[in-house]
mmCIF file of C-alpha atoms in Angstrom:
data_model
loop_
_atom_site.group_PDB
_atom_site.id
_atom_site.type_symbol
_atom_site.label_atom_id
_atom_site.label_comp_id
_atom_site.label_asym_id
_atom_site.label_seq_id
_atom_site.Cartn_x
_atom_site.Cartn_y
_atom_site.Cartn_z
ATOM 1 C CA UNK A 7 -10.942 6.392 -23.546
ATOM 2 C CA UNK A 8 -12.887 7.537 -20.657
ATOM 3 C CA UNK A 9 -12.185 11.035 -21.069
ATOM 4 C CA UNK A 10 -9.780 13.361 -22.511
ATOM 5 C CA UNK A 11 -5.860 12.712 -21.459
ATOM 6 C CA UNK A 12 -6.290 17.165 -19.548
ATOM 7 C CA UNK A 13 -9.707 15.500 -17.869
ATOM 8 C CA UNK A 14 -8.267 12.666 -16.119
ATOM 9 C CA UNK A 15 -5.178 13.641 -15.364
ATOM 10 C CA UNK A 16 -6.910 16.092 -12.849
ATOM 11 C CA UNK A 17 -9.080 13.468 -11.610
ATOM 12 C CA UNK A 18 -5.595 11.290 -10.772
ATOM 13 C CA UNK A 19 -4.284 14.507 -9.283
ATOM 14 C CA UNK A 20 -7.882 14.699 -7.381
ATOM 15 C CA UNK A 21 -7.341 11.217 -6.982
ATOM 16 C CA UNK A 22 -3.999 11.462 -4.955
ATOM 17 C CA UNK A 23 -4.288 14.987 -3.710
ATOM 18 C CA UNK A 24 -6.972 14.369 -1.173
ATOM 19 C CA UNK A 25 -6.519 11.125 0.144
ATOM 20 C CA UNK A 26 -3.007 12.215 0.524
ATOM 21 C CA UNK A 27 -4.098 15.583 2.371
ATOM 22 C CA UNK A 28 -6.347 13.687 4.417
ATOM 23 C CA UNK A 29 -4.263 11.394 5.475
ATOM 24 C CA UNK A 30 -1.347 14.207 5.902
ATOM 25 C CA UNK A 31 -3.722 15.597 9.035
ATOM 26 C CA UNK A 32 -4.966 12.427 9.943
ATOM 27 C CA UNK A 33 -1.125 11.298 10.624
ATOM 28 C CA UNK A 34 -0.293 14.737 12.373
ATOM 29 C CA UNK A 35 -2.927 14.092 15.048
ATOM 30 C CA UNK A 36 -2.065 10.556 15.566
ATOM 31 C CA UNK A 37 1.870 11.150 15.910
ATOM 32 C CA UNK A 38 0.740 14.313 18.592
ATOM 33 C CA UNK A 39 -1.030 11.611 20.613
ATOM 34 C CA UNK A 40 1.198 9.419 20.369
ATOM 35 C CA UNK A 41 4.127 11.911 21.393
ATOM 36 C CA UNK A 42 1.887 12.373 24.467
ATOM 37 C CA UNK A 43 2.094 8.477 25.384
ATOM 38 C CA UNK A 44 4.086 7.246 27.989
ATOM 39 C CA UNK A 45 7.898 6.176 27.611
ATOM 40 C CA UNK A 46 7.914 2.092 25.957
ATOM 41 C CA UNK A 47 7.417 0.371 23.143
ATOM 42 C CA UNK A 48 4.153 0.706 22.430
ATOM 43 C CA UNK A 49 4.643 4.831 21.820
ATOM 44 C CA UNK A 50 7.889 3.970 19.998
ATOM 45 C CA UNK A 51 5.922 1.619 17.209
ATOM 46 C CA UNK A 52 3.137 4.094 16.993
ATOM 47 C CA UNK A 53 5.483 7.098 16.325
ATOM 48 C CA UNK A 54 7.258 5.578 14.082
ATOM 49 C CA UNK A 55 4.634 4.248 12.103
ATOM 50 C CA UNK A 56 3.190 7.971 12.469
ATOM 51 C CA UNK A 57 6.004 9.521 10.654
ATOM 52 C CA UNK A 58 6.116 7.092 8.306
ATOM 53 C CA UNK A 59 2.340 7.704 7.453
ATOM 54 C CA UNK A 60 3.026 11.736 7.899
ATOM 55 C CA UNK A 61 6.297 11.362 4.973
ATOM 56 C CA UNK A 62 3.864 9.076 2.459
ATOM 57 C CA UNK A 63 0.990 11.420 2.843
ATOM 58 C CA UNK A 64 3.662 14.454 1.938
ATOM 59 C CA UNK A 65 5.660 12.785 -0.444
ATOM 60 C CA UNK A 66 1.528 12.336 -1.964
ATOM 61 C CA UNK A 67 1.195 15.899 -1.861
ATOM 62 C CA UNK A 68 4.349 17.474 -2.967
ATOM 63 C CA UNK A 69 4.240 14.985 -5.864
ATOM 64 C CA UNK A 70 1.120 16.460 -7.056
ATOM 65 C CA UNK A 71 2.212 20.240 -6.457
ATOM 66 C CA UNK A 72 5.336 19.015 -8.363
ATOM 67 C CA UNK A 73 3.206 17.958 -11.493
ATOM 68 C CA UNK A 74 1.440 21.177 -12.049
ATOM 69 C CA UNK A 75 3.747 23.556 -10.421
ATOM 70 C CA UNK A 76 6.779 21.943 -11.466
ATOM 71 C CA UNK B 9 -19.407 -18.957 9.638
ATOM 72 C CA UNK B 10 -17.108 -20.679 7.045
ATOM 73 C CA UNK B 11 -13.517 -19.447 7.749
ATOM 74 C CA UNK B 12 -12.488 -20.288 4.117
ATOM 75 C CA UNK B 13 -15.505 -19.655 2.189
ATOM 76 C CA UNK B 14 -17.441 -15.901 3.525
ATOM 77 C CA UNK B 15 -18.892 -12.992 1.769
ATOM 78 C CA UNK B 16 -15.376 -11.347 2.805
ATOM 79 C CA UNK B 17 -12.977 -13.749 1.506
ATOM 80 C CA UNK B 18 -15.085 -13.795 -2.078
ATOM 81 C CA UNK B 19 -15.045 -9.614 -1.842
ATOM 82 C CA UNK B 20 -10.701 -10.502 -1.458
ATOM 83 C CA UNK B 21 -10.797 -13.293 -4.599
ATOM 84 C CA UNK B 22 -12.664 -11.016 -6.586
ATOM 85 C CA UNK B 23 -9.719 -8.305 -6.617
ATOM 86 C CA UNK B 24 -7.778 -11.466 -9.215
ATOM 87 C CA UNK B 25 -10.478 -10.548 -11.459
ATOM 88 C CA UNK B 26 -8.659 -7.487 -11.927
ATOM 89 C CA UNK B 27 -5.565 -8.810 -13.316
ATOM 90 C CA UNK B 28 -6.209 -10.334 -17.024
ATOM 91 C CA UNK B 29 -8.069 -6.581 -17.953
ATOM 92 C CA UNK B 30 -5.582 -5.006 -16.445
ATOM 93 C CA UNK B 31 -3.073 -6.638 -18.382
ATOM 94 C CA UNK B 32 -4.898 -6.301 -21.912
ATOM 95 C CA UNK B 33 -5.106 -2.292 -21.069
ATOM 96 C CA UNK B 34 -1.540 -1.791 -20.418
ATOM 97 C CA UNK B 35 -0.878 -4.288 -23.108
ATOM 98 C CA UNK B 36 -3.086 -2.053 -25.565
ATOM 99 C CA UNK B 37 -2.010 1.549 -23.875
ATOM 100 C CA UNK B 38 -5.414 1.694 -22.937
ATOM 101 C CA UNK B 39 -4.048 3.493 -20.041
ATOM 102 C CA UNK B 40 -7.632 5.047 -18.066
ATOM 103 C CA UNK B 41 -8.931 1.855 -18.099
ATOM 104 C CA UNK B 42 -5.966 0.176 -16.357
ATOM 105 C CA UNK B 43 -6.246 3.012 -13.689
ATOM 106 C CA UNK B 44 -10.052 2.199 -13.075
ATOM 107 C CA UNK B 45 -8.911 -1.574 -12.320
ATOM 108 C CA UNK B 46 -5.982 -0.262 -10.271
ATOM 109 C CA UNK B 47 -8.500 1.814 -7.848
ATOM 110 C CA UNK B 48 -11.194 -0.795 -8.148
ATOM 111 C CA UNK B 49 -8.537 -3.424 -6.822
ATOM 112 C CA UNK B 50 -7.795 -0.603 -4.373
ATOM 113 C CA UNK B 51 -11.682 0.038 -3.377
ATOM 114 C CA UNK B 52 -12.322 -3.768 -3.512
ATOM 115 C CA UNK B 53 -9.024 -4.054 -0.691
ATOM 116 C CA UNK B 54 -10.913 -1.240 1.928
ATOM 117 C CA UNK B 55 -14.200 -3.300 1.079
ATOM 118 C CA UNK B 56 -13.467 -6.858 2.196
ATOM 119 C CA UNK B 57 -12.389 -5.892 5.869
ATOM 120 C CA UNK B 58 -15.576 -3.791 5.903
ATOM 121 C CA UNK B 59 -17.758 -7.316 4.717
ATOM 122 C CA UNK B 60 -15.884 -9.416 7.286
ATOM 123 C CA UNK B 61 -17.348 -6.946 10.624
ATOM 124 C CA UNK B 62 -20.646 -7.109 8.734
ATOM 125 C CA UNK B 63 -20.825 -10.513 8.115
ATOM 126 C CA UNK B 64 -18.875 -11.382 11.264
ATOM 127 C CA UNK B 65 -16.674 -13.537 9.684
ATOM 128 C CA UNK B 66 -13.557 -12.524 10.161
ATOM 129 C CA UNK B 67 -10.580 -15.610 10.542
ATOM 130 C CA UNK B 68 -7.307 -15.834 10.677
ATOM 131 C CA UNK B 69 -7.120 -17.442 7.188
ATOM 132 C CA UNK B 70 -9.044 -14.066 5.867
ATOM 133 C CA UNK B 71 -6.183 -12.189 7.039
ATOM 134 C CA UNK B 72 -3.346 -14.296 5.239
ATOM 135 C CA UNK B 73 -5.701 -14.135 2.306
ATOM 136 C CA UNK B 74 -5.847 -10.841 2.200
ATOM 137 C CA UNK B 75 -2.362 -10.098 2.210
ATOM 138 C CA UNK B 76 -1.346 -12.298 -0.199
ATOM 139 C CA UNK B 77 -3.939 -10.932 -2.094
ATOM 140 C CA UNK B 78 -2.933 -7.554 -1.679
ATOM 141 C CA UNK B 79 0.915 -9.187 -2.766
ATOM 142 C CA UNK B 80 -0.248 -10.501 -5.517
ATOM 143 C CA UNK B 81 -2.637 -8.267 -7.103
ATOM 144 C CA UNK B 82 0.159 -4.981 -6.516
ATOM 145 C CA UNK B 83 2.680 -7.305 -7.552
ATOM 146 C CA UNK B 84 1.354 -7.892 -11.025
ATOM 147 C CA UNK B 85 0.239 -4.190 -11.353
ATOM 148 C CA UNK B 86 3.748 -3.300 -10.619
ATOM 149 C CA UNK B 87 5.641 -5.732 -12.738
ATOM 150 C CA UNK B 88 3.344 -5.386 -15.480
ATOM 151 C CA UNK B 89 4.063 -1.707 -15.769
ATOM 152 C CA UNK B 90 8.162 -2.108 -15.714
ATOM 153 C CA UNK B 91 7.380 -4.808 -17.950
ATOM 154 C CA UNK B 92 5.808 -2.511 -20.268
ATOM 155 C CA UNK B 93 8.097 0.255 -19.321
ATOM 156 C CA UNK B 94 5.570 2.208 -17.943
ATOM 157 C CA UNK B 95 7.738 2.422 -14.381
ATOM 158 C CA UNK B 96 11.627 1.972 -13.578
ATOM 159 C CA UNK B 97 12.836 -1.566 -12.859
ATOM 160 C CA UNK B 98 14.927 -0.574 -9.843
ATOM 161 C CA UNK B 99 12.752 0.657 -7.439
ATOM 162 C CA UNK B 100 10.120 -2.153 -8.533
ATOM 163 C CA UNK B 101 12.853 -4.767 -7.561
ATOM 164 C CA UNK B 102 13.559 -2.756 -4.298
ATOM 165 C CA UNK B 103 9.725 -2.631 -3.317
ATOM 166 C CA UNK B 104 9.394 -6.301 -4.333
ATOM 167 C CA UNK B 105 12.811 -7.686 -2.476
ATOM 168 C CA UNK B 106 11.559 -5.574 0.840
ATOM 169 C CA UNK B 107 8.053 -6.585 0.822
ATOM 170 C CA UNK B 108 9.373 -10.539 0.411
ATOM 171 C CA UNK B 109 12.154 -10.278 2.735
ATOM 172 C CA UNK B 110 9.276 -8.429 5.263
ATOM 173 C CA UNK B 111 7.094 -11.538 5.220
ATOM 174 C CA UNK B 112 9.774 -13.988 5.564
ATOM 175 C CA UNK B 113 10.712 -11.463 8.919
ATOM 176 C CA UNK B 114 7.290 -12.017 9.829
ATOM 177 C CA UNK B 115 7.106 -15.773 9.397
ATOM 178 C CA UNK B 116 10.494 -15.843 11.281
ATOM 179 C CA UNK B 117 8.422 -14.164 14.838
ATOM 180 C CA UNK B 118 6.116 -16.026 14.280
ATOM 181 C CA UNK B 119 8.422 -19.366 15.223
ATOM 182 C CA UNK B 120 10.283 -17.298 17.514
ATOM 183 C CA UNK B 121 7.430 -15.479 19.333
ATOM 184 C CA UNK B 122 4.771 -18.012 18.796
ATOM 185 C CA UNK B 123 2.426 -15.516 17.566
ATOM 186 C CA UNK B 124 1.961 -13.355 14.822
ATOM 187 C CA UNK B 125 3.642 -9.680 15.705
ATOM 188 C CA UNK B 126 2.134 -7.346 17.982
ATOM 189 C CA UNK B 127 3.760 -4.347 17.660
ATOM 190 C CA UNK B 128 2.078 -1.165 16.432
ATOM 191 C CA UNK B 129 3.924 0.582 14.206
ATOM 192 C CA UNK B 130 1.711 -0.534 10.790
ATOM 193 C CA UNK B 131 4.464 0.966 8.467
ATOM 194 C CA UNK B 132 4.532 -1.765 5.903
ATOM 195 C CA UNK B 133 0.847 -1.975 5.748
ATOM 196 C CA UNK B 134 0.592 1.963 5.176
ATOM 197 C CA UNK B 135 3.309 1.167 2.509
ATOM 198 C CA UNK B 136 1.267 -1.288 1.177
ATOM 199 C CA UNK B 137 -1.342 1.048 0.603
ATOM 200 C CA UNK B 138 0.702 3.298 -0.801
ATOM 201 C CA UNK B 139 1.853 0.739 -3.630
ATOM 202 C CA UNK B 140 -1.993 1.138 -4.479
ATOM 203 C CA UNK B 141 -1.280 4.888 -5.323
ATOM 204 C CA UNK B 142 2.348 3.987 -7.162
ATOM 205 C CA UNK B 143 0.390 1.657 -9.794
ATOM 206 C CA UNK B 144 -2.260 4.465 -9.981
ATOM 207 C CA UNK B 145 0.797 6.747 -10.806
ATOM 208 C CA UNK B 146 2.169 4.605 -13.004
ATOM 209 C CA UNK B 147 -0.680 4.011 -15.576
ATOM 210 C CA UNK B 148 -0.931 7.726 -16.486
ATOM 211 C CA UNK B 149 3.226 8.100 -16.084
ATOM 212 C CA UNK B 150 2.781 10.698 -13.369
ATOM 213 C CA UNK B 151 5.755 11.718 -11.701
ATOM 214 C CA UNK B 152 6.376 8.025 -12.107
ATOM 215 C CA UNK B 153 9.895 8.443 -11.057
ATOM 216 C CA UNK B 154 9.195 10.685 -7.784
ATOM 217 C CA UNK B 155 6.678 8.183 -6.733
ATOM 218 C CA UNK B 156 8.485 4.640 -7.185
ATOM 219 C CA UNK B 157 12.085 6.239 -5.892
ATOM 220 C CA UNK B 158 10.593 7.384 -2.862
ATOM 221 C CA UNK B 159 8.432 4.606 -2.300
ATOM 222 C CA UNK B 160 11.309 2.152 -2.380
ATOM 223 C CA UNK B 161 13.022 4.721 0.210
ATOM 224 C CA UNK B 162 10.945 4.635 2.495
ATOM 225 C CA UNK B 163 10.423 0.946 2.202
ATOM 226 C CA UNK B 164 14.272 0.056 2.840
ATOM 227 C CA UNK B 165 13.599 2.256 5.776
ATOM 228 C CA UNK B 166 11.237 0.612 7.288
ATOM 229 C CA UNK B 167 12.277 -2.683 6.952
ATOM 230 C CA UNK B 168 15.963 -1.927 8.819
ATOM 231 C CA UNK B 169 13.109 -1.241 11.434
ATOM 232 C CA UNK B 170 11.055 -3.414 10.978
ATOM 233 C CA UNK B 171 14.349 -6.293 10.527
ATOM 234 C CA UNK B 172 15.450 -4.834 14.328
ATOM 235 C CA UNK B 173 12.004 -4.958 15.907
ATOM 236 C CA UNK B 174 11.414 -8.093 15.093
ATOM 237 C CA UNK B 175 15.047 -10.135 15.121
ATOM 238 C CA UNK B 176 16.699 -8.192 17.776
ATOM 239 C CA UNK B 177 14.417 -6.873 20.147
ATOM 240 C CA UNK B 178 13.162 -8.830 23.161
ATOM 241 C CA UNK B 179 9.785 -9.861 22.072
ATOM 242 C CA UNK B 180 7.385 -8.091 24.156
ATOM 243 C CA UNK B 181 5.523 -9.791 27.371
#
């Protein structure tokens, strides 16, 4: 054991959490500059792949909320 | 330099080293430990990309390395765990099926376009990474079932995508 089982499950919620959250805003700014592209593929890959990255970076987030809230 | 053996292709081999601990931890339940290897694999994966600009070594054969690498090493973490019954089967299968059927897309441009793709939408890769997080997850049984389901959502997702983009689509000038 590292640490107790209440210890480190806060460090994997730390662990997830802020990546997640960083990534969460990082994705936000990237699919607004994106949406500001002009019309062709190139803007349709990189909002696509922006959403994607926004949903992950929730899905991150809300599973942590959902582990102590839920 | 060497395009087959470089500081950055080592940093990339090293990640196997991972594996054989990994598997004695789960084996034993020795759960925090198997989570340390999981986000040193993880750490070792942002690392070797890093060591290739340094070194100035970066090949083609790096990049292939890497991702099988990256296939292999999340591969094992995530069989091991169903395995163990740590982690559902189903969306394990699901993420495994995608990610194989997503490289044999990819090897299918590559004949057709005659290079490897250049479109920008980096969804599997981010997916990828997030497989990282799922065997993280799955060590210390975190909302193991959350996770993997919605993991191996989105995945299916993106490869209908991904399966139009690059089969269907013109390929781009």
């Amino acid at each position: 054991m590292i640490t107790s089982p209440e210890t480190f499950v806060w460090m994997v919620s730390a662990v997830v959490f802020f990546p997640s959250a960083t990534w969460l805003v990082v994705d936000i700014v990237r699919l607004r500059r994106a949406l500001a592209m002009e019309e062709g593929d190139d803007r349709h890959d990189r909002v696509f792949g922006s959403i994607i990255g926004v949903i992950m970076a929730a899905i991150g987030v809300a599973g942590v909320l959902k582990f102590h809230l839920g | 330099m060497n395009d087959y053996i470089n500081p950055a292709n080592a940093v990339t081999a090293s990640r196997m080293l991972a594996l054989p601990p990994f598997l004695y931890c789960v084996h034993h339940d020795i759960y925090q430990w198997a989570s340390m290897l999981v986000i040193a694999c993880g750490l070792l994966d942002k690392l070797d990309g890093l060591v290739a600009r340094i070194f100035n070594c970066s090949s083609g054969f790096g990049e292939l390395f890497d991702a099988i690498t990256d296939a292999i090493c999340y591969g094992f973490f995530l069989i091991v765990l169903a395995s163990y019954g740590y982690v559902p089967w189903i969306p394990v299968i699901v993420i495994g099926v995608a990610g194989a059927t997503n490289s044999s897309m990819r090897a299918i441009y590559v004949r057709r376009a005659g290079r490897a793709t250049n479109y920008h939408s980096f969804a599997m890769e981010r997916l990828v990474g997030f497989a990282a997080f799922l065997a993280g997850t799955g060590c210390n049984k975190y909302e193991v079932k959350y996770f993997f389901y919605s993991c191996a959502s989105l995945m299916v997702i993106v490869l209908i995508h991904d399966a139009k983009r690059m089969l269907i689509d013109p390929i781009p000038s």
